[in-house]
mmCIF file of C-alpha atoms in Angstrom:
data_model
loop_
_atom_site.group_PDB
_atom_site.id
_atom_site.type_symbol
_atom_site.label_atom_id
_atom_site.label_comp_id
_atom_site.label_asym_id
_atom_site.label_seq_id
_atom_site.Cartn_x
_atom_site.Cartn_y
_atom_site.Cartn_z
ATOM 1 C CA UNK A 1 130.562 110.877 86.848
ATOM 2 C CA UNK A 2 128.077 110.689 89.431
ATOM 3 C CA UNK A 3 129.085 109.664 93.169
ATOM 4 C CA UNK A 4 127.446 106.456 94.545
ATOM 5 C CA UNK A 5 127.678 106.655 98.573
ATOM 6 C CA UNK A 6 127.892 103.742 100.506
ATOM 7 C CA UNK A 7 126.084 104.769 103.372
ATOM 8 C CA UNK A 8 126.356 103.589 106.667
ATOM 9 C CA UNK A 9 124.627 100.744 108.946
ATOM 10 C CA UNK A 10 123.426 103.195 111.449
ATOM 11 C CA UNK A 11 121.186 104.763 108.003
ATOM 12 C CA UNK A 12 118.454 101.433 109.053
ATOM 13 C CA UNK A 13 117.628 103.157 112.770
ATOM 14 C CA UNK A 14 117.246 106.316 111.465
ATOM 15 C CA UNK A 15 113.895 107.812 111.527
ATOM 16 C CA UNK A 16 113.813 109.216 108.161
ATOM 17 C CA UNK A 17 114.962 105.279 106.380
ATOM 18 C CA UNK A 18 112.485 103.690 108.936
ATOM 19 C CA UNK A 19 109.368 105.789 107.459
ATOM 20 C CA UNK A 20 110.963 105.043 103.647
ATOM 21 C CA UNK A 21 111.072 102.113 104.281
ATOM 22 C CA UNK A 22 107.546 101.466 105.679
ATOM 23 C CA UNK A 23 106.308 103.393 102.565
ATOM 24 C CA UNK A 24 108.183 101.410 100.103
ATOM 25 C CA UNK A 25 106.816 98.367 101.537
ATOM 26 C CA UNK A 26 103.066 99.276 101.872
ATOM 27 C CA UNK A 27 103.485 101.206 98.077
ATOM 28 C CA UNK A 28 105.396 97.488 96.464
ATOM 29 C CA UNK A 29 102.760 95.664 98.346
ATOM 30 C CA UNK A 30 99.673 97.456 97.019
ATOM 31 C CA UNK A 31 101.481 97.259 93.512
ATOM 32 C CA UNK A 32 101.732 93.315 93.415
ATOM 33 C CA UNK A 33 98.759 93.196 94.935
ATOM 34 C CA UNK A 34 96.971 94.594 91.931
ATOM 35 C CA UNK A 35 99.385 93.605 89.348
ATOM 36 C CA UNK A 36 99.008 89.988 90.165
ATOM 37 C CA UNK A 37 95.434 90.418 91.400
ATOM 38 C CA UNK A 38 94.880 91.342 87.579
ATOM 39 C CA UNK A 39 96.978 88.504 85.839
ATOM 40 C CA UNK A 40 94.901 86.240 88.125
ATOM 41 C CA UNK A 41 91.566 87.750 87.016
ATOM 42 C CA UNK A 42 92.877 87.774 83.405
ATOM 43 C CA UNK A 43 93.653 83.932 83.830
ATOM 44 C CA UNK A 44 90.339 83.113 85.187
ATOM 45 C CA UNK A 45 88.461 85.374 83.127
ATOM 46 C CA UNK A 46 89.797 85.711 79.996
ATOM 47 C CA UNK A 47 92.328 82.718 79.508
ATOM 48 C CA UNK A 48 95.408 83.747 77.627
ATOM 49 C CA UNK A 49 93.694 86.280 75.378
ATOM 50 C CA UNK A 50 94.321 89.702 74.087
ATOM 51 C CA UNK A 51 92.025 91.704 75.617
ATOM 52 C CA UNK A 52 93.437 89.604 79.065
ATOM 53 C CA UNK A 53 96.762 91.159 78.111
ATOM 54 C CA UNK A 54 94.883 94.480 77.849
ATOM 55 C CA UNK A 55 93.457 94.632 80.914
ATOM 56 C CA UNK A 56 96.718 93.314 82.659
ATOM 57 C CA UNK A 57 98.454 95.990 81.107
ATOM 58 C CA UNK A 58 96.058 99.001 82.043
ATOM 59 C CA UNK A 59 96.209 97.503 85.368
ATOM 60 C CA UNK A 60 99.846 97.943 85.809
ATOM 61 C CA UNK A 61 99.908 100.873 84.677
ATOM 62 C CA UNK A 62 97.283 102.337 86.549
ATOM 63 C CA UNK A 63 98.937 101.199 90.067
ATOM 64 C CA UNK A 64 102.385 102.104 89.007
ATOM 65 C CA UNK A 65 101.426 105.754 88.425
ATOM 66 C CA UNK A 66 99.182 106.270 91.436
ATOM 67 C CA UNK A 67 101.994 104.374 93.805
ATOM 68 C CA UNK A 68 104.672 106.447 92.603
ATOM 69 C CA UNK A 69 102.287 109.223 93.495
ATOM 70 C CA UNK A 70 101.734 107.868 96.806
ATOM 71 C CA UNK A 71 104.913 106.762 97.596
ATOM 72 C CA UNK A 72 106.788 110.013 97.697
ATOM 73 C CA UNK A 73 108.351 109.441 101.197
ATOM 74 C CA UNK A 74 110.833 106.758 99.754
ATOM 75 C CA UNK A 75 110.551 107.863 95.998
ATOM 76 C CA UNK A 76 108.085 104.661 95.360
ATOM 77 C CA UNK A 77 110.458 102.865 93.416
ATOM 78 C CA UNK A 78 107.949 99.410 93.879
ATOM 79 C CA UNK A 79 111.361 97.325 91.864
ATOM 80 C CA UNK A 80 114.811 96.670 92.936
ATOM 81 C CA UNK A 81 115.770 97.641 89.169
ATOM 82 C CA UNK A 82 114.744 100.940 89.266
ATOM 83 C CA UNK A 83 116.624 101.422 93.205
ATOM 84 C CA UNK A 84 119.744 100.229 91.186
ATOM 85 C CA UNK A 85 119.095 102.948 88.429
ATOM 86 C CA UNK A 86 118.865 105.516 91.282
ATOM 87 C CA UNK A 87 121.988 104.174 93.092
ATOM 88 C CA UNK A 88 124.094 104.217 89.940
ATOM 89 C CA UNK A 89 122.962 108.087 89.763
ATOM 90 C CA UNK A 90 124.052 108.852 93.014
ATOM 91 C CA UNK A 91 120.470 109.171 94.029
ATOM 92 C CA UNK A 92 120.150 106.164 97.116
ATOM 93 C CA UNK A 93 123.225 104.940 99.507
ATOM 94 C CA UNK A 94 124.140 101.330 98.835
ATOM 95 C CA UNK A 95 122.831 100.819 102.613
ATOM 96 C CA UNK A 96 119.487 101.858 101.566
ATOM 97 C CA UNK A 97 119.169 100.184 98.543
ATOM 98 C CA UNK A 98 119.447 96.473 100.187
ATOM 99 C CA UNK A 99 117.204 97.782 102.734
ATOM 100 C CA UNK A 100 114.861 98.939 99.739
ATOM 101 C CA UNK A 101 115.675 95.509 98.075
ATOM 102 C CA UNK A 102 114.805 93.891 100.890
ATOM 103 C CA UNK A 103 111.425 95.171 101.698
ATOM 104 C CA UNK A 104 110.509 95.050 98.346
ATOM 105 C CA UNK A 105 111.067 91.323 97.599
ATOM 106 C CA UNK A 106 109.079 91.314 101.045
ATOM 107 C CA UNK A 107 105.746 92.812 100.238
ATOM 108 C CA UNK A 108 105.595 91.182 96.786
ATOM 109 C CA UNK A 109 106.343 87.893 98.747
ATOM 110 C CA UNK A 110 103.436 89.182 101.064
ATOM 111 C CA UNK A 111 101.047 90.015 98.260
ATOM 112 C CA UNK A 112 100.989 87.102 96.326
ATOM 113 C CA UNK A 113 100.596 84.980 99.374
ATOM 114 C CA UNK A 114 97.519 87.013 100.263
ATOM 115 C CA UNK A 115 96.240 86.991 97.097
ATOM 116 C CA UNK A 116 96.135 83.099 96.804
ATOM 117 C CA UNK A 117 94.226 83.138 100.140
ATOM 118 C CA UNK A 118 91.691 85.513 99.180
ATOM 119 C CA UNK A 119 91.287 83.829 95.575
ATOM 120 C CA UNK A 120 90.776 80.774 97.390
ATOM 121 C CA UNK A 121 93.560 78.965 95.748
ATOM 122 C CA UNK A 122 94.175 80.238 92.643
ATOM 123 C CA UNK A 123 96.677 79.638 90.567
ATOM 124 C CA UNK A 124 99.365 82.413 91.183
ATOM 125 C CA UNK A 125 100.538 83.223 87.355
ATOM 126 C CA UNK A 126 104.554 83.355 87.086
ATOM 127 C CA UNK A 127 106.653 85.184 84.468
ATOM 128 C CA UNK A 128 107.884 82.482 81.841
ATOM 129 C CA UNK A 129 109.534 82.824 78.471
ATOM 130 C CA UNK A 130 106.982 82.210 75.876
ATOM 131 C CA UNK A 131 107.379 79.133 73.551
ATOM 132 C CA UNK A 132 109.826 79.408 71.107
ATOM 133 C CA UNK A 133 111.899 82.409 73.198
ATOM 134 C CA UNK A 134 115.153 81.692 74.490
ATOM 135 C CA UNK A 135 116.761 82.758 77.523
ATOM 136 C CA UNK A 136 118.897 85.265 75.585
ATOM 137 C CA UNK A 137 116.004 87.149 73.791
ATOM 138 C CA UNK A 138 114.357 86.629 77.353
ATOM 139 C CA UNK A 139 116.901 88.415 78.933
ATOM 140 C CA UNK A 140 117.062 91.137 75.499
ATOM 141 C CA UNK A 141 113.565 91.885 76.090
ATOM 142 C CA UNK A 142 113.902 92.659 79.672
ATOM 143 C CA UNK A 143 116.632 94.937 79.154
ATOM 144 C CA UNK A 144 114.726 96.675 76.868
ATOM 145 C CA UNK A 145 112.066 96.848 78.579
ATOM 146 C CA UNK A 146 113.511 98.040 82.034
ATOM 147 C CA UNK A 147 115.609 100.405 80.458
ATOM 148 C CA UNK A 148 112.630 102.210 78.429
ATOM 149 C CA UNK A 149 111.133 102.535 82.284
ATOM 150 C CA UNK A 150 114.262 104.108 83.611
ATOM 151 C CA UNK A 151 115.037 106.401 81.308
ATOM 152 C CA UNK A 152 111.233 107.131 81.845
ATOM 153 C CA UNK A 153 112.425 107.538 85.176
ATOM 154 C CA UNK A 154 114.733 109.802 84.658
ATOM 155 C CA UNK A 155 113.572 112.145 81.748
ATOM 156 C CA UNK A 156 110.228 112.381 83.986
ATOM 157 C CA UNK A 157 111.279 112.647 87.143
ATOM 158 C CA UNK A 158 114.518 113.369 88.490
ATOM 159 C CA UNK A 159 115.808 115.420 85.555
ATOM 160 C CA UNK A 160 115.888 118.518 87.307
ATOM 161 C CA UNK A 161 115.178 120.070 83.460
ATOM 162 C CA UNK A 162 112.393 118.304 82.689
ATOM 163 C CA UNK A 163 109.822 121.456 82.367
ATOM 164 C CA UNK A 164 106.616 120.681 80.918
ATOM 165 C CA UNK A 165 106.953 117.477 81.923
ATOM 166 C CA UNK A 166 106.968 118.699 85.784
ATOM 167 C CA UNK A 167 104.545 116.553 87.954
ATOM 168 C CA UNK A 168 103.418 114.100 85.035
ATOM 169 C CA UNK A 169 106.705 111.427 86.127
ATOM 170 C CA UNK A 170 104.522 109.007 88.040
ATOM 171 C CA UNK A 171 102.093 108.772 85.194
ATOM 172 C CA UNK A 172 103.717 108.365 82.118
ATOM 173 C CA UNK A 173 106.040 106.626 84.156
ATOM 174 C CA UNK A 174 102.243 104.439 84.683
ATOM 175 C CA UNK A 175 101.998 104.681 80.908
ATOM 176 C CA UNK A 176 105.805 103.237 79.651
ATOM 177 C CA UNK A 177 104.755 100.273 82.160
ATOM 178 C CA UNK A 178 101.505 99.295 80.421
ATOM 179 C CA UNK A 179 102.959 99.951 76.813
ATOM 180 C CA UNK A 180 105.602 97.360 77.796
ATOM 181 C CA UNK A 181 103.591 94.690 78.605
ATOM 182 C CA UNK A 182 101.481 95.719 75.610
ATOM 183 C CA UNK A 183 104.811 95.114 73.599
ATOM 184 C CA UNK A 184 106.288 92.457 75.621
ATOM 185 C CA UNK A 185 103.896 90.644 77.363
ATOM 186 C CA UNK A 186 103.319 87.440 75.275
ATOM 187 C CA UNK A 187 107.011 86.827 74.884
ATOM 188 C CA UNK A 188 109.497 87.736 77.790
ATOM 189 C CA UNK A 189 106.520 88.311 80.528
ATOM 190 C CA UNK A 190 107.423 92.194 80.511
ATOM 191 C CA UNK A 191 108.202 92.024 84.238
ATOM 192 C CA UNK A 192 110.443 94.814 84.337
ATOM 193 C CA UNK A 193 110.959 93.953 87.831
ATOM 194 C CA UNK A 194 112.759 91.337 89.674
ATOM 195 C CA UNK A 195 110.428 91.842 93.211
ATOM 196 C CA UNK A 196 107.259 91.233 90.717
ATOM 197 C CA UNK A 197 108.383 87.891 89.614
ATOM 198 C CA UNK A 198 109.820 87.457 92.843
ATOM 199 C CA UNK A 199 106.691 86.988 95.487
ATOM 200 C CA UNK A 200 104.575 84.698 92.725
ATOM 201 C CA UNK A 201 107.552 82.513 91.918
ATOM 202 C CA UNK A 202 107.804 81.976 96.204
ATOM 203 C CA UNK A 203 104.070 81.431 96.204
ATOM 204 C CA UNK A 204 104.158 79.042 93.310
ATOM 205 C CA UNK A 205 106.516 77.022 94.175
ATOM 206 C CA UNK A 206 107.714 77.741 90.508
ATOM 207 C CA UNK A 207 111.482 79.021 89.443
ATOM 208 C CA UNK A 208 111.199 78.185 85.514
ATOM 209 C CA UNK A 209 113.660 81.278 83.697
ATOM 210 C CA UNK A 210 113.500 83.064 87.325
ATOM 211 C CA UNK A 211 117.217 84.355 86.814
ATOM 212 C CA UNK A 212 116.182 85.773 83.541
ATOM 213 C CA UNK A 213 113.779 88.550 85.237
ATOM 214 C CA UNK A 214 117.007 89.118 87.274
ATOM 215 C CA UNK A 215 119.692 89.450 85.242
ATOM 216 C CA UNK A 216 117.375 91.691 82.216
ATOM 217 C CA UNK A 217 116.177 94.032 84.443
ATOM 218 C CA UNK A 218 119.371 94.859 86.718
ATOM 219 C CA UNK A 219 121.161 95.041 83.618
ATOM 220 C CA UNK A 220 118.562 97.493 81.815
ATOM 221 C CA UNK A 221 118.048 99.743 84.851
ATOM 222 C CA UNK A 222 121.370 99.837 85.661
ATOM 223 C CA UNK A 223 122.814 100.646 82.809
ATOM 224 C CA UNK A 224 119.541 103.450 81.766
ATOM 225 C CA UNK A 225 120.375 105.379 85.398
ATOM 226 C CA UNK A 226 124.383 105.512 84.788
ATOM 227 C CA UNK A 227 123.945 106.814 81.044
ATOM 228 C CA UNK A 228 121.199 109.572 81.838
ATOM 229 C CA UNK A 229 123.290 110.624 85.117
ATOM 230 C CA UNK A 230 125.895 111.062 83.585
ATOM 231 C CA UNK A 231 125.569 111.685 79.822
ATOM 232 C CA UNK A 232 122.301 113.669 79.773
ATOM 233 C CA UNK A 233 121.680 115.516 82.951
ATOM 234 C CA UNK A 234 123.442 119.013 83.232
ATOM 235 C CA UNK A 235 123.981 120.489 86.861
ATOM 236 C CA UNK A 236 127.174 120.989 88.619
ATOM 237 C CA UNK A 237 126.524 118.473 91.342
ATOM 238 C CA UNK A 238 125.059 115.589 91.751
ATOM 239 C CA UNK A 239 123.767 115.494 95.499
ATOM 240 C CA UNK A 240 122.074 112.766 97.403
ATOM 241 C CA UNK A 241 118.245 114.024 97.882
ATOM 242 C CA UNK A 242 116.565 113.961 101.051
ATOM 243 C CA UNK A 243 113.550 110.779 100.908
ATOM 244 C CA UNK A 244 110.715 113.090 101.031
ATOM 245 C CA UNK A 245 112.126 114.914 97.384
ATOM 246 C CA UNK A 246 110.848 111.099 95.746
ATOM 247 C CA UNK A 247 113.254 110.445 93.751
#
């Protein structure tokens, strides 16, 4: 089973969680910034339509690959679902992970609030259930969802065996993210992430199924980064990386 480590207070004045955390901030911020950016130009531009849906998608997954990329220093996880994933695999300290929680629910909090400023008031989209979906297949299709992009996450990336597959993570990572939305965007939202809903629910003023893009995701990540630890991943130990190894 793998060994999640508590951590310690004294990890948040170290140098090395200071810098990780600075990353994971500017990478989450530059992530809602153009995921919501796009839902907002989609909106305007091409009202609740498929191609809108299209472009939101490409969007997402565009950013999410490059910010991965990017975001090396603190692994760019950019969603408190995939830090849980990690810390279930040993992979982050429970200190770090609020920290990372934190920060995260931060910059998308800071990103949406700049975005309605610079959109001159714009109406800052939210993730709702669709007509007709309930709050359990809301919560189905988030767990779905969130687990397809951890075990993503894993087979791509921190599977130490992943071969071919060596230095593609952050983009098909990118790619799972946009075929999600694809898939799930007209009925759940797809958000996959609870700091994503997070900032444009603040902004908005707006909490309508807000616990459902909670309780999917954490549930879906969670329970993807405990079954490939430690059902599908073979090495003899499991130990806690060093932030600039990503993830």
């Amino acid at each position: 089973m793998a060994r999640i480590a508590m951590g310690s207070i004294g990890e948040a004045s170290q140098p090395d969680c200071i810098r990780a955390l600075i990353v994971e901030f500017i990478v989450t911020f530059l992530f809602v910034f153009a995921g919501v950016g796009s839902a907002m130009a989609a909106n305007a531009l091409l009202a609740n339509t498929l191609v809108g849906l299209l472009a939101v998608a490409v969007a997402h997954a565009l950013v999410v690959a490059v910010m991965i990329s990017t975001g090396h220093i603190s692994g760019g996880h950019l969603n408190p679902a995939v830090t849980l994933g990690l810390l279930l695999g040993g992979h982050i300290t429970v200190v770090r992970s609020a920290l990372y929680w934190i920060v995260q629910l931060l910059a998308a909090s800071a990103a949406s609030f700049l975005l309605t400023y610079l959109t001159g008031g714009l109406v800052t989209p939210i993730h709702t259930l669709a007509s007709g979906v309930g709050y359990i297949q809301g919560v189905i299709w988030e767990i779905i969802l969130t687990f397809s992009l951890l075990f993503t996450v894993y087979g791509t990336i921190v599977d130490p065996k992943k071969g071919a597959l060596d230095g593609l993570g952050p983009l098909l990572t990118g790619f799972v993210v946009g075929a999600n939305i694809l898939a799930g965007g007209a009925f759940s939202g797809a958000s996959m992430n609870p700091a994503r809903s997070f900032g444009p629910a603040l902004v908005a003023g707006d909490w309508t199924d807000h616990w459902v893009y909670w309780v999917g995701p954490l549930i879906g990540g969670g329970l993807a980064g405990f079954i490939y630890e430690n059902f599908l991943i073979q090495r003899s130990h499991v130990p806690l990386p060093r932030e600039e190894d990503g993830y």
